[in-house]
PDB file of C-alpha atoms in Angstrom:
ATOM      1  CA  MET A   1      -2.949 -67.137  12.640  1.00 45.00           C
ATOM      2  CA  LYS A   2      -3.381 -70.143  10.514  1.00 52.00           C
ATOM      3  CA  LYS A   3      -0.504 -72.673  11.101  1.00 59.00           C
ATOM      4  CA  GLU A   4       1.372 -73.527   7.974  1.00 66.00           C
ATOM      5  CA  LYS A   5       1.330 -77.135   6.875  1.00 79.00           C
ATOM      6  CA  LEU A   6       4.658 -78.892   6.838  1.00 79.00           C
ATOM      7  CA  PHE A   7       4.141 -80.101   3.259  1.00 80.00           C
ATOM      8  CA  ALA A   8       3.597 -76.373   2.121  1.00 81.00           C
ATOM      9  CA  ASN A   9       7.225 -76.149   2.526  1.00 83.00           C
ATOM     10  CA  SER A  10       8.451 -77.034  -0.916  1.00 84.00           C
ATOM     11  CA  SER A  11      12.098 -77.684   0.255  1.00 86.00           C
ATOM     12  CA  TYR A  12      11.128 -80.303   2.702  1.00 87.00           C
ATOM     13  CA  LYS A  13       8.635 -81.914   0.500  1.00 88.00           C
ATOM     14  CA  LYS A  14      11.227 -82.371  -2.069  1.00 89.00           C
ATOM     15  CA  LEU A  15      13.693 -83.792   0.429  1.00 89.00           C
ATOM     16  CA  PHE A  16      10.897 -86.151   1.768  1.00 90.00           C
ATOM     17  CA  ILE A  17      10.433 -87.371  -1.852  1.00 90.00           C
ATOM     18  CA  SER A  18      14.079 -87.985  -2.326  1.00 90.00           C
ATOM     19  CA  SER A  19      14.426 -89.762   1.021  1.00 89.00           C
ATOM     20  CA  THR A  20      11.547 -91.829   0.474  1.00 90.00           C
ATOM     21  CA  ALA A  21      12.511 -93.037  -2.911  1.00 91.00           C
ATOM     22  CA  ALA A  22      16.136 -93.880  -1.393  1.00 90.00           C
ATOM     23  CA  SER A  23      14.587 -95.732   1.361  1.00 87.00           C
ATOM     24  CA  PHE A  24      12.485 -98.014  -0.968  1.00 88.00           C
ATOM     25  CA  GLY A  25      15.245 -98.584  -3.223  1.00 88.00           C
ATOM     26  CA  ASP A  26      17.754 -99.292  -0.526  1.00 87.00           C
ATOM     27  CA  LEU A  27      15.361-102.188   1.109  1.00 83.00           C
ATOM     28  CA  PHE A  28      14.704-103.506  -2.417  1.00 83.00           C
ATOM     29  CA  ASP A  29      18.280-103.667  -3.125  1.00 86.00           C
ATOM     30  CA  MET A  30      19.245-105.232   0.296  1.00 83.00           C
ATOM     31  CA  PHE A  31      16.645-107.954  -0.441  1.00 83.00           C
ATOM     32  CA  ALA A  32      18.165-108.702  -3.810  1.00 86.00           C
ATOM     33  CA  VAL A  33      21.627-108.874  -2.556  1.00 89.00           C
ATOM     34  CA  MET A  34      20.607-111.328   0.188  1.00 85.00           C
ATOM     35  CA  THR A  35      18.944-113.435  -2.445  1.00 87.00           C
ATOM     36  CA  LEU A  36      21.889-113.329  -4.748  1.00 89.00           C
ATOM     37  CA  PHE A  37      24.366-114.496  -1.945  1.00 90.00           C
ATOM     38  CA  THR A  38      22.067-117.134  -0.621  1.00 87.00           C
ATOM     39  CA  TYR A  39      20.289-118.533  -3.577  1.00 86.00           C
ATOM     40  CA  VAL A  40      22.229-117.694  -6.724  1.00 88.00           C
ATOM     41  CA  TRP A  41      25.846-117.883  -5.576  1.00 89.00           C
ATOM     42  CA  HIS A  42      25.122-120.383  -2.790  1.00 87.00           C
ATOM     43  CA  ALA A  43      27.622-118.558  -0.421  1.00 86.00           C
ATOM     44  CA  ASN A  44      28.453-119.841   3.002  1.00 86.00           C
ATOM     45  CA  SER A  45      27.170-118.329   6.142  1.00 82.00           C
ATOM     46  CA  LEU A  46      30.272-116.491   6.670  1.00 84.00           C
ATOM     47  CA  TRP A  47      29.963-114.337   3.297  1.00 88.00           C
ATOM     48  CA  VAL A  48      26.146-113.874   4.340  1.00 86.00           C
ATOM     49  CA  THR A  49      27.195-112.435   7.677  1.00 83.00           C
ATOM     50  CA  LEU A  50      29.627-109.948   6.083  1.00 87.00           C
ATOM     51  CA  ILE A  51      26.654-108.470   4.044  1.00 87.00           C
ATOM     52  CA  PRO A  52      25.365-106.313   7.169  1.00 83.00           C
ATOM     53  CA  VAL A  53      28.949-105.672   7.946  1.00 84.00           C
ATOM     54  CA  ALA A  54      29.554-104.103   4.508  1.00 88.00           C
ATOM     55  CA  TYR A  55      26.384-101.997   5.123  1.00 85.00           C
ATOM     56  CA  ALA A  56      27.184-100.917   8.617  1.00 81.00           C
ATOM     57  CA  LEU A  57      30.979-100.575   9.182  1.00 83.00           C
ATOM     58  CA  PRO A  58      31.560 -97.434   6.900  1.00 86.00           C
ATOM     59  CA  SER A  59      28.942 -95.718   8.901  1.00 82.00           C
ATOM     60  CA  ILE A  60      30.397 -96.691  12.381  1.00 76.00           C
ATOM     61  CA  LEU A  61      33.918 -95.536  11.045  1.00 81.00           C
ATOM     62  CA  LEU A  62      32.984 -92.560   9.043  1.00 82.00           C
ATOM     63  CA  SER A  63      29.938 -90.830  10.754  1.00 77.00           C
ATOM     64  CA  GLN A  64      31.940 -88.269  12.710  1.00 72.00           C
ATOM     65  CA  ALA A  65      33.756 -87.197   9.644  1.00 78.00           C
ATOM     66  CA  ALA A  66      30.445 -87.093   7.567  1.00 80.00           C
ATOM     67  CA  GLY A  67      29.033 -84.876  10.315  1.00 77.00           C
ATOM     68  CA  ASN A  68      31.923 -82.484  10.138  1.00 77.00           C
ATOM     69  CA  LEU A  69      31.582 -82.306   6.341  1.00 80.00           C
ATOM     70  CA  ALA A  70      27.918 -81.691   6.636  1.00 79.00           C
ATOM     71  CA  ASP A  71      28.560 -78.622   8.883  1.00 78.00           C
ATOM     72  CA  ARG A  72      31.139 -77.078   6.419  1.00 81.00           C
ATOM     73  CA  TYR A  73      29.727 -77.655   3.096  1.00 82.00           C
ATOM     74  CA  ASP A  74      26.418 -77.270   1.203  1.00 85.00           C
ATOM     75  CA  LYS A  75      24.062 -79.902   2.426  1.00 86.00           C
ATOM     76  CA  VAL A  76      22.236 -80.206  -0.979  1.00 88.00           C
ATOM     77  CA  GLN A  77      25.450 -80.724  -2.923  1.00 89.00           C
ATOM     78  CA  LEU A  78      26.746 -83.308  -0.412  1.00 89.00           C
ATOM     79  CA  MET A  79      23.356 -85.325  -0.777  1.00 91.00           C
ATOM     80  CA  PHE A  80      23.394 -84.841  -4.475  1.00 92.00           C
ATOM     81  CA  LEU A  81      26.966 -86.290  -4.676  1.00 92.00           C
ATOM     82  CA  SER A  82      26.267 -89.073  -2.269  1.00 92.00           C
ATOM     83  CA  GLU A  83      23.230 -90.197  -4.445  1.00 92.00           C
ATOM     84  CA  LEU A  84      25.253 -89.888  -7.702  1.00 93.00           C
ATOM     85  CA  VAL A  85      28.230 -92.028  -6.377  1.00 93.00           C
ATOM     86  CA  ARG A  86      25.609 -94.631  -4.852  1.00 93.00           C
ATOM     87  CA  LEU A  87      24.008 -94.801  -8.304  1.00 94.00           C
ATOM     88  CA  LEU A  88      27.476 -95.662  -9.910  1.00 95.00           C
ATOM     89  CA  PHE A  89      28.222 -98.306  -7.418  1.00 95.00           C
ATOM     90  CA  THR A  90      24.634 -99.689  -7.735  1.00 94.00           C
ATOM     91  CA  CYS A  91      25.221-100.093 -11.546  1.00 94.00           C
ATOM     92  CA  LEU A  92      28.615-101.634 -10.793  1.00 94.00           C
ATOM     93  CA  LEU A  93      26.910-104.156  -8.520  1.00 93.00           C
ATOM     94  CA  PHE A  94      24.667-105.135 -11.234  1.00 93.00           C
ATOM     95  CA  PHE A  95      27.501-106.385 -13.215  1.00 93.00           C
ATOM     96  CA  THR A  96      29.353-108.117 -10.304  1.00 91.00           C
ATOM     97  CA  ASN A  97      29.282-112.058 -10.256  1.00 90.00           C
ATOM     98  CA  GLU A  98      31.232-112.972  -7.274  1.00 90.00           C
ATOM     99  CA  PRO A  99      30.662-112.704  -3.534  1.00 92.00           C
ATOM    100  CA  LEU A 100      34.012-111.028  -2.749  1.00 92.00           C
ATOM    101  CA  LEU A 101      33.699-108.287  -5.516  1.00 93.00           C
ATOM    102  CA  ALA A 102      30.118-107.705  -4.254  1.00 93.00           C
ATOM    103  CA  LEU A 103      31.083-107.161  -0.801  1.00 93.00           C
ATOM    104  CA  GLY A 104      33.892-104.698  -1.863  1.00 93.00           C
ATOM    105  CA  VAL A 105      31.234-102.850  -3.907  1.00 94.00           C
ATOM    106  CA  LEU A 106      28.793-102.759  -1.160  1.00 93.00           C
ATOM    107  CA  THR A 107      31.247-101.384   1.342  1.00 93.00           C
ATOM    108  CA  LEU A 108      32.381 -98.617  -1.211  1.00 93.00           C
ATOM    109  CA  ARG A 109      28.567 -97.715  -1.686  1.00 93.00           C
ATOM    110  CA  SER A 110      28.127 -97.614   1.931  1.00 90.00           C
ATOM    111  CA  MET A 111      31.107 -95.310   2.334  1.00 90.00           C
ATOM    112  CA  SER A 112      29.517 -92.889  -0.307  1.00 86.00           C
ATOM    113  CA  SER A 113      26.146 -93.015   1.433  1.00 86.00           C
ATOM    114  CA  VAL A 114      27.329 -92.203   4.971  1.00 87.00           C
ATOM    115  CA  MET A 115      27.458 -88.404   4.271  1.00 84.00           C
ATOM    116  CA  LYS A 116      24.015 -88.158   3.212  1.00 87.00           C
ATOM    117  CA  VAL A 117      22.456 -88.763   6.682  1.00 85.00           C
ATOM    118  CA  PRO A 118      24.127 -85.835   8.665  1.00 86.00           C
ATOM    119  CA  ALA A 119      23.566 -83.723   5.661  1.00 87.00           C
ATOM    120  CA  GLN A 120      19.900 -84.399   5.430  1.00 88.00           C
ATOM    121  CA  LEU A 121      19.360 -84.094   9.158  1.00 86.00           C
ATOM    122  CA  ALA A 122      21.257 -80.677   8.893  1.00 85.00           C
ATOM    123  CA  TYR A 123      19.214 -79.557   5.937  1.00 88.00           C
ATOM    124  CA  VAL A 124      15.978 -80.334   7.673  1.00 87.00           C
ATOM    125  CA  ARG A 125      17.084 -77.993  10.538  1.00 85.00           C
ATOM    126  CA  GLU A 126      17.663 -75.348   7.814  1.00 83.00           C
ATOM    127  CA  VAL A 127      14.398 -75.408   6.095  1.00 86.00           C
ATOM    128  CA  VAL A 128      11.827 -76.811   8.604  1.00 86.00           C
ATOM    129  CA  LYS A 129      10.550 -74.455  11.460  1.00 84.00           C
ATOM    130  CA  GLU A 130      11.419 -75.321  14.999  1.00 81.00           C
ATOM    131  CA  ASP A 131       8.048 -76.291  16.053  1.00 80.00           C
ATOM    132  CA  GLN A 132       7.655 -78.770  13.112  1.00 81.00           C
ATOM    133  CA  LEU A 133      10.912 -80.499  13.486  1.00 81.00           C
ATOM    134  CA  LEU A 134       9.435 -83.345  15.456  1.00 77.00           C
ATOM    135  CA  GLN A 135       6.754 -83.806  12.848  1.00 81.00           C
ATOM    136  CA  ALA A 136       9.225 -83.863  10.139  1.00 83.00           C
ATOM    137  CA  SER A 137      11.562 -86.288  11.775  1.00 80.00           C
ATOM    138  CA  THR A 138       8.564 -88.680  12.485  1.00 78.00           C
ATOM    139  CA  LEU A 139       7.202 -88.512   8.915  1.00 82.00           C
ATOM    140  CA  GLN A 140      10.545 -89.558   7.632  1.00 80.00           C
ATOM    141  CA  ASN A 141      10.755 -92.433  10.003  1.00 78.00           C
ATOM    142  CA  ILE A 142       7.235 -93.511   9.383  1.00 79.00           C
ATOM    143  CA  MET A 143       8.133 -93.754   5.478  1.00 83.00           C
ATOM    144  CA  PHE A 144      11.329 -95.681   6.400  1.00 80.00           C
ATOM    145  CA  GLN A 145       9.269 -98.275   8.422  1.00 77.00           C
ATOM    146  CA  ILE A 146       6.635 -98.504   5.488  1.00 82.00           C
ATOM    147  CA  ALA A 147       9.568 -99.126   3.250  1.00 82.00           C
ATOM    148  CA  LYS A 148      10.816-101.997   5.400  1.00 78.00           C
ATOM    149  CA  VAL A 149       7.268-103.538   4.741  1.00 78.00           C
ATOM    150  CA  VAL A 150       6.720-102.547   1.218  1.00 80.00           C
ATOM    151  CA  GLY A 151      10.402-102.829  -0.239  1.00 78.00           C
ATOM    152  CA  PRO A 152      10.884-106.703   0.421  1.00 79.00           C
ATOM    153  CA  PHE A 153       7.167-107.630  -0.139  1.00 78.00           C
ATOM    154  CA  LEU A 154       7.475-106.057  -3.615  1.00 81.00           C
ATOM    155  CA  GLY A 155      10.942-107.528  -4.196  1.00 78.00           C
ATOM    156  CA  ALA A 156       9.635-110.962  -3.374  1.00 77.00           C
ATOM    157  CA  ALA A 157       6.580-110.493  -5.738  1.00 79.00           C
ATOM    158  CA  ALA A 158       9.039-109.447  -8.464  1.00 80.00           C
ATOM    159  CA  LEU A 159      11.161-112.436  -7.773  1.00 77.00           C
ATOM    160  CA  THR A 160       8.516-114.735  -9.032  1.00 76.00           C
ATOM    161  CA  PHE A 161       8.816-113.578 -12.647  1.00 80.00           C
ATOM    162  CA  THR A 162      12.332-111.866 -12.701  1.00 82.00           C
ATOM    163  CA  THR A 163      15.824-112.180 -11.162  1.00 84.00           C
ATOM    164  CA  PRO A 164      17.611-110.636  -8.281  1.00 86.00           C
ATOM    165  CA  LYS A 165      19.721-108.638 -10.459  1.00 88.00           C
ATOM    166  CA  ALA A 166      16.468-106.807 -11.930  1.00 87.00           C
ATOM    167  CA  CYS A 167      15.662-105.773  -8.381  1.00 86.00           C
ATOM    168  CA  ILE A 168      19.038-103.967  -8.124  1.00 91.00           C
ATOM    169  CA  LEU A 169      18.135-102.058 -11.085  1.00 91.00           C
ATOM    170  CA  VAL A 170      14.881-101.019  -9.265  1.00 91.00           C
ATOM    171  CA  ASN A 171      17.311 -99.431  -6.608  1.00 91.00           C
ATOM    172  CA  ALA A 172      19.111 -97.694  -9.431  1.00 93.00           C
ATOM    173  CA  ALA A 173      15.948 -96.139 -10.785  1.00 94.00           C
ATOM    174  CA  ALA A 174      15.153 -94.931  -7.204  1.00 93.00           C
ATOM    175  CA  CYS A 175      18.473 -93.319  -7.022  1.00 92.00           C
ATOM    176  CA  MET A 176      17.681 -91.654 -10.401  1.00 93.00           C
ATOM    177  CA  ILE A 177      14.375 -90.222  -8.876  1.00 93.00           C
ATOM    178  CA  SER A 178      16.289 -89.216  -5.714  1.00 91.00           C
ATOM    179  CA  ILE A 179      19.021 -87.443  -7.670  1.00 91.00           C
ATOM    180  CA  GLY A 180      16.452 -85.513  -9.910  1.00 91.00           C
ATOM    181  CA  VAL A 181      14.558 -84.215  -6.925  1.00 91.00           C
ATOM    182  CA  LEU A 182      17.705 -83.149  -5.076  1.00 90.00           C
ATOM    183  CA  PHE A 183      18.991 -81.497  -8.314  1.00 88.00           C
ATOM    184  CA  SER A 184      15.676 -79.339  -8.238  1.00 86.00           C
ATOM    185  CA  LEU A 185      16.520 -78.200  -4.595  1.00 80.00           C
ATOM    186  CA  LYS A 186      17.748 -74.723  -4.088  1.00 58.00           C
ATOM    187  CA  LYS A 187      20.293 -73.651  -1.399  1.00 50.00           C
ATOM    188  CA  ALA A 188      18.965 -72.076   1.867  1.00 45.00           C
ATOM    189  CA  GLY A 189      19.549 -68.535   2.719  1.00 44.00           C
ATOM    190  CA  GLU A 190      22.732 -67.191   4.733  1.00 41.00           C
ATOM    191  CA  ASN A 191      20.467 -66.447   7.818  1.00 39.00           C
ATOM    192  CA  ILE A 192      19.072 -69.882   7.835  1.00 45.00           C
ATOM    193  CA  GLN A 193      22.401 -71.512   7.503  1.00 44.00           C
ATOM    194  CA  GLY A 194      23.811 -69.369  10.329  1.00 43.00           C
ATOM    195  CA  GLN A 195      20.885 -70.765  12.488  1.00 46.00           C
ATOM    196  CA  ALA A 196      21.607 -74.399  11.428  1.00 47.00           C
ATOM    197  CA  ALA A 197      25.310 -73.954  12.125  1.00 47.00           C
ATOM    198  CA  ARG A 198      24.257 -72.746  15.817  1.00 45.00           C
ATOM    199  CA  SER A 199      21.829 -75.653  15.976  1.00 49.00           C
ATOM    200  CA  SER A 200      24.624 -78.088  14.905  1.00 49.00           C
ATOM    201  CA  HIS A 201      27.018 -76.728  17.639  1.00 52.00           C
ATOM    202  CA  GLN A 202      24.112 -77.202  20.204  1.00 54.00           C
ATOM    203  CA  ALA A 203      23.701 -80.851  18.852  1.00 52.00           C
ATOM    204  CA  LYS A 204      27.248 -81.805  19.509  1.00 57.00           C
ATOM    205  CA  GLU A 205      27.104 -80.348  23.117  1.00 61.00           C
ATOM    206  CA  ALA A 206      23.879 -82.475  23.549  1.00 55.00           C
ATOM    207  CA  TYR A 207      25.536 -85.509  22.369  1.00 55.00           C
ATOM    208  CA  SER A 208      28.465 -84.962  24.529  1.00 63.00           C
ATOM    209  CA  ASN A 209      26.311 -84.346  27.390  1.00 66.00           C
ATOM    210  CA  GLY A 210      24.065 -87.288  26.817  1.00 64.00           C
ATOM    211  CA  TRP A 211      26.755 -89.663  27.177  1.00 68.00           C
ATOM    212  CA  LYS A 212      27.957 -88.000  30.466  1.00 76.00           C
ATOM    213  CA  LEU A 213      24.516 -88.653  31.685  1.00 75.00           C
ATOM    214  CA  VAL A 214      24.423 -92.295  30.727  1.00 72.00           C
ATOM    215  CA  PHE A 215      27.801 -92.808  32.603  1.00 78.00           C
ATOM    216  CA  GLN A 216      26.686 -91.003  35.655  1.00 81.00           C
ATOM    217  CA  HIS A 217      23.671 -93.044  36.344  1.00 78.00           C
ATOM    218  CA  PRO A 218      24.290 -96.705  36.753  1.00 81.00           C
ATOM    219  CA  ILE A 219      20.630 -97.929  36.038  1.00 78.00           C
ATOM    220  CA  LEU A 220      20.708 -96.008  32.820  1.00 74.00           C
ATOM    221  CA  LEU A 221      23.987 -97.442  31.719  1.00 79.00           C
ATOM    222  CA  ARG A 222      22.638-101.051  32.447  1.00 79.00           C
ATOM    223  CA  VAL A 223      19.802-100.351  29.995  1.00 74.00           C
ATOM    224  CA  VAL A 224      22.057 -99.006  27.328  1.00 74.00           C
ATOM    225  CA  VAL A 225      24.337-102.137  27.522  1.00 78.00           C
ATOM    226  CA  LEU A 226      21.276-104.428  27.597  1.00 75.00           C
ATOM    227  CA  PHE A 227      19.762-102.867  24.874  1.00 71.00           C
ATOM    228  CA  HIS A 228      23.134-102.982  22.625  1.00 68.00           C
ATOM    229  CA  VAL A 229      23.669-106.714  23.578  1.00 74.00           C
ATOM    230  CA  SER A 230      20.113-107.819  22.588  1.00 70.00           C
ATOM    231  CA  TYR A 231      20.440-105.605  19.465  1.00 66.00           C
ATOM    232  CA  PHE A 232      23.649-107.504  18.689  1.00 69.00           C
ATOM    233  CA  VAL A 233      21.961-110.874  19.111  1.00 69.00           C
ATOM    234  CA  VAL A 234      19.033-109.936  16.870  1.00 68.00           C
ATOM    235  CA  MET A 235      21.451-108.691  14.059  1.00 67.00           C
ATOM    236  CA  LEU A 236      23.446-111.952  14.531  1.00 68.00           C
ATOM    237  CA  VAL A 237      20.298-113.920  13.830  1.00 69.00           C
ATOM    238  CA  ASP A 238      18.981-111.768  11.133  1.00 68.00           C
ATOM    239  CA  ALA A 239      22.245-112.218   9.126  1.00 69.00           C
ATOM    240  CA  GLN A 240      21.705-115.956   9.191  1.00 73.00           C
ATOM    241  CA  ILE A 241      17.911-115.760   8.101  1.00 76.00           C
ATOM    242  CA  SER A 242      18.603-116.367   4.594  1.00 75.00           C
ATOM    243  CA  ILE A 243      20.729-119.367   5.101  1.00 76.00           C
ATOM    244  CA  PHE A 244      18.169-120.753   7.290  1.00 74.00           C
ATOM    245  CA  LEU A 245      15.515-120.480   4.698  1.00 76.00           C
ATOM    246  CA  ARG A 246      17.666-121.830   2.075  1.00 78.00           C
ATOM    247  CA  ASP A 247      18.024-124.872   4.077  1.00 77.00           C
ATOM    248  CA  VAL A 248      14.363-125.186   5.027  1.00 76.00           C
ATOM    249  CA  LEU A 249      12.879-123.999   1.685  1.00 73.00           C
ATOM    250  CA  PRO A 250      15.706-124.382  -1.121  1.00 75.00           C
ATOM    251  CA  HIS A 251      13.484-123.652  -3.980  1.00 77.00           C
ATOM    252  CA  ASN A 252      11.501-120.673  -2.591  1.00 73.00           C
ATOM    253  CA  PRO A 253      13.790-117.543  -2.548  1.00 74.00           C
ATOM    254  CA  GLU A 254      10.864-115.189  -2.495  1.00 71.00           C
ATOM    255  CA  MET A 255      10.144-116.683   1.123  1.00 74.00           C
ATOM    256  CA  LEU A 256      12.941-114.199   2.183  1.00 73.00           C
ATOM    257  CA  GLY A 257      11.020-111.241   1.010  1.00 71.00           C
ATOM    258  CA  TRP A 258       7.921-112.484   2.768  1.00 71.00           C
ATOM    259  CA  LEU A 259       9.856-112.869   6.133  1.00 72.00           C
ATOM    260  CA  LEU A 260      11.479-109.616   5.884  1.00 71.00           C
ATOM    261  CA  SER A 261       8.174-107.828   5.115  1.00 72.00           C
ATOM    262  CA  GLY A 262       6.701-109.764   8.193  1.00 71.00           C
ATOM    263  CA  ILE A 263       9.522-108.161  10.316  1.00 69.00           C
ATOM    264  CA  GLY A 264       8.914-104.767   8.976  1.00 68.00           C
ATOM    265  CA  ILE A 265       4.994-105.123   9.689  1.00 73.00           C
ATOM    266  CA  GLY A 266       5.851-106.227  13.387  1.00 68.00           C
ATOM    267  CA  ALA A 267       8.261-103.099  13.820  1.00 64.00           C
ATOM    268  CA  LEU A 268       5.667-100.800  12.299  1.00 65.00           C
ATOM    269  CA  ALA A 269       2.638-102.065  14.378  1.00 70.00           C
ATOM    270  CA  THR A 270       4.943-101.917  17.612  1.00 64.00           C
ATOM    271  CA  GLY A 271       5.879 -98.301  16.868  1.00 61.00           C
ATOM    272  CA  VAL A 272       2.093 -97.270  16.379  1.00 63.00           C
ATOM    273  CA  TYR A 273       1.056 -99.182  19.445  1.00 64.00           C
ATOM    274  CA  LEU A 274       3.651 -97.437  21.709  1.00 58.00           C
ATOM    275  CA  ASN A 275       2.866 -94.133  20.148  1.00 55.00           C
ATOM    276  CA  ARG A 276      -0.494 -94.309  21.344  1.00 60.00           C
ATOM    277  CA  LYS A 277       0.419 -95.378  24.961  1.00 56.00           C
ATOM    278  CA  ASN A 278       0.710 -92.353  27.340  1.00 50.00           C
ATOM    279  CA  THR A 279       2.272 -94.511  30.098  1.00 48.00           C
ATOM    280  CA  PHE A 280       4.948 -95.806  27.711  1.00 46.00           C
ATOM    281  CA  ILE A 281       7.862 -94.074  29.625  1.00 48.00           C
ATOM    282  CA  ILE A 282       6.669 -95.103  33.151  1.00 46.00           C
ATOM    283  CA  HIS A 283       6.470 -98.649  32.145  1.00 51.00           C
ATOM    284  CA  LEU A 284       9.521 -98.655  29.941  1.00 53.00           C
ATOM    285  CA  GLY A 285      11.389-101.498  32.079  1.00 53.00           C
ATOM    286  CA  PHE A 286       8.363-103.941  31.680  1.00 52.00           C
ATOM    287  CA  TYR A 287       8.189-103.149  27.787  1.00 55.00           C
ATOM    288  CA  HIS A 288      11.895-104.188  27.442  1.00 56.00           C
ATOM    289  CA  LEU A 289      11.548-107.252  29.510  1.00 56.00           C
ATOM    290  CA  ASP A 290       8.591-108.187  27.337  1.00 56.00           C
ATOM    291  CA  CYS A 291      10.494-107.804  24.059  1.00 61.00           C
ATOM    292  CA  PHE A 292      13.412-109.817  25.488  1.00 58.00           C
ATOM    293  CA  TYR A 293      10.968-112.626  26.206  1.00 58.00           C
ATOM    294  CA  LEU A 294       9.334-112.370  22.950  1.00 61.00           C
ATOM    295  CA  GLU A 295      12.789-112.467  21.147  1.00 60.00           C
ATOM    296  CA  GLY A 296      13.815-115.553  23.034  1.00 64.00           C
ATOM    297  CA  LEU A 297      10.489-117.185  22.225  1.00 66.00           C
ATOM    298  CA  TYR A 298      10.788-116.414  18.554  1.00 60.00           C
ATOM    299  CA  PHE A 299      14.360-117.672  18.418  1.00 57.00           C
ATOM    300  CA  SER A 300      13.290-120.992  20.143  1.00 62.00           C
ATOM    301  CA  LEU A 301      10.446-121.564  17.832  1.00 64.00           C
ATOM    302  CA  ALA A 302      12.684-120.720  14.806  1.00 58.00           C
ATOM    303  CA  ALA A 303      15.144-123.391  16.139  1.00 58.00           C
ATOM    304  CA  LEU A 304      12.321-125.984  15.956  1.00 61.00           C
ATOM    305  CA  THR A 305      10.986-124.971  12.695  1.00 58.00           C
ATOM    306  CA  GLN A 306      13.617-126.822  10.692  1.00 53.00           C
ATOM    307  CA  PRO A 307      13.222-130.339  12.305  1.00 48.00           C
ATOM    308  CA  LEU A 308       9.534-129.681  12.222  1.00 45.00           C
ATOM    309  CA  CYS A 309       9.593-128.832   8.417  1.00 46.00           C
ATOM    310  CA  HIS A 310      11.659-132.002   7.729  1.00 42.00           C
ATOM    311  CA  ALA A 311       9.186-134.247   9.868  1.00 38.00           C
ATOM    312  CA  ILE A 312       6.100-132.909   7.821  1.00 38.00           C
ATOM    313  CA  LEU A 313       7.892-133.106   4.233  1.00 34.00           C
ATOM    314  CA  PHE A 314       9.529-136.431   4.749  1.00 33.00           C
TER     315      PHE A 314
END
């Protein structure tokens, strides 16, 4: 029997379009927000550091509650409401002219976006066959990585002839596309919903068993701790990239977009390379050490860039 293609599934195809539009809009918007704080409002490093906090903190605090909502209520309606509220706060952000108010709006918008992720994951389990789940999640992740490249790149290009506030409107337009696609989605049948509920229950058990496994194996626990410490350091540095660029190149705000695009290209290229490596799991420790070494080398070069630029310019 001929295997049905994933995109022959109209429900998944619409969800994929909605997710892709939202991803591009989000990354376009994040670039615009960082540019506003750094180059337009000339905010200090503390305000800029609070931007990723405003994006991430609601997800940390509310993810569990959002997962419970996704289990109990209609997934399409939750995604639709999430996108609608996100559109309203994005429009409100356009009219905001102070860092403090902007951080408040960003936090509220992030709170409204938290419920979309578990609802989207649960909906994929409803409408996609079990043997195609991996392919579906891989495709969405690839599009997110591509958005990390294209979003800031287009934002930087747009900034050469327009303002950061106009880039926020691009995110509003992406929200409208996502809302329109979600509005056209139909609810899944009762049988499929029942399968999703059982799958959700199994996912909770797998989550609990996974953490037990981590704490039962010291080597695995050390790897997890090391990963999170390194990730924390990377995020700490990323939060200050715009301040660094403002000091080095105060009249070139578009450079932030080029840099973010370059980071996205690196992440995408690394993911493609590791996907093709059959021995990745066997040499996982060596890959981690290589990554930490390269991160340290990058930070060292970045620290030397500012005096080098001043030496060249002056």
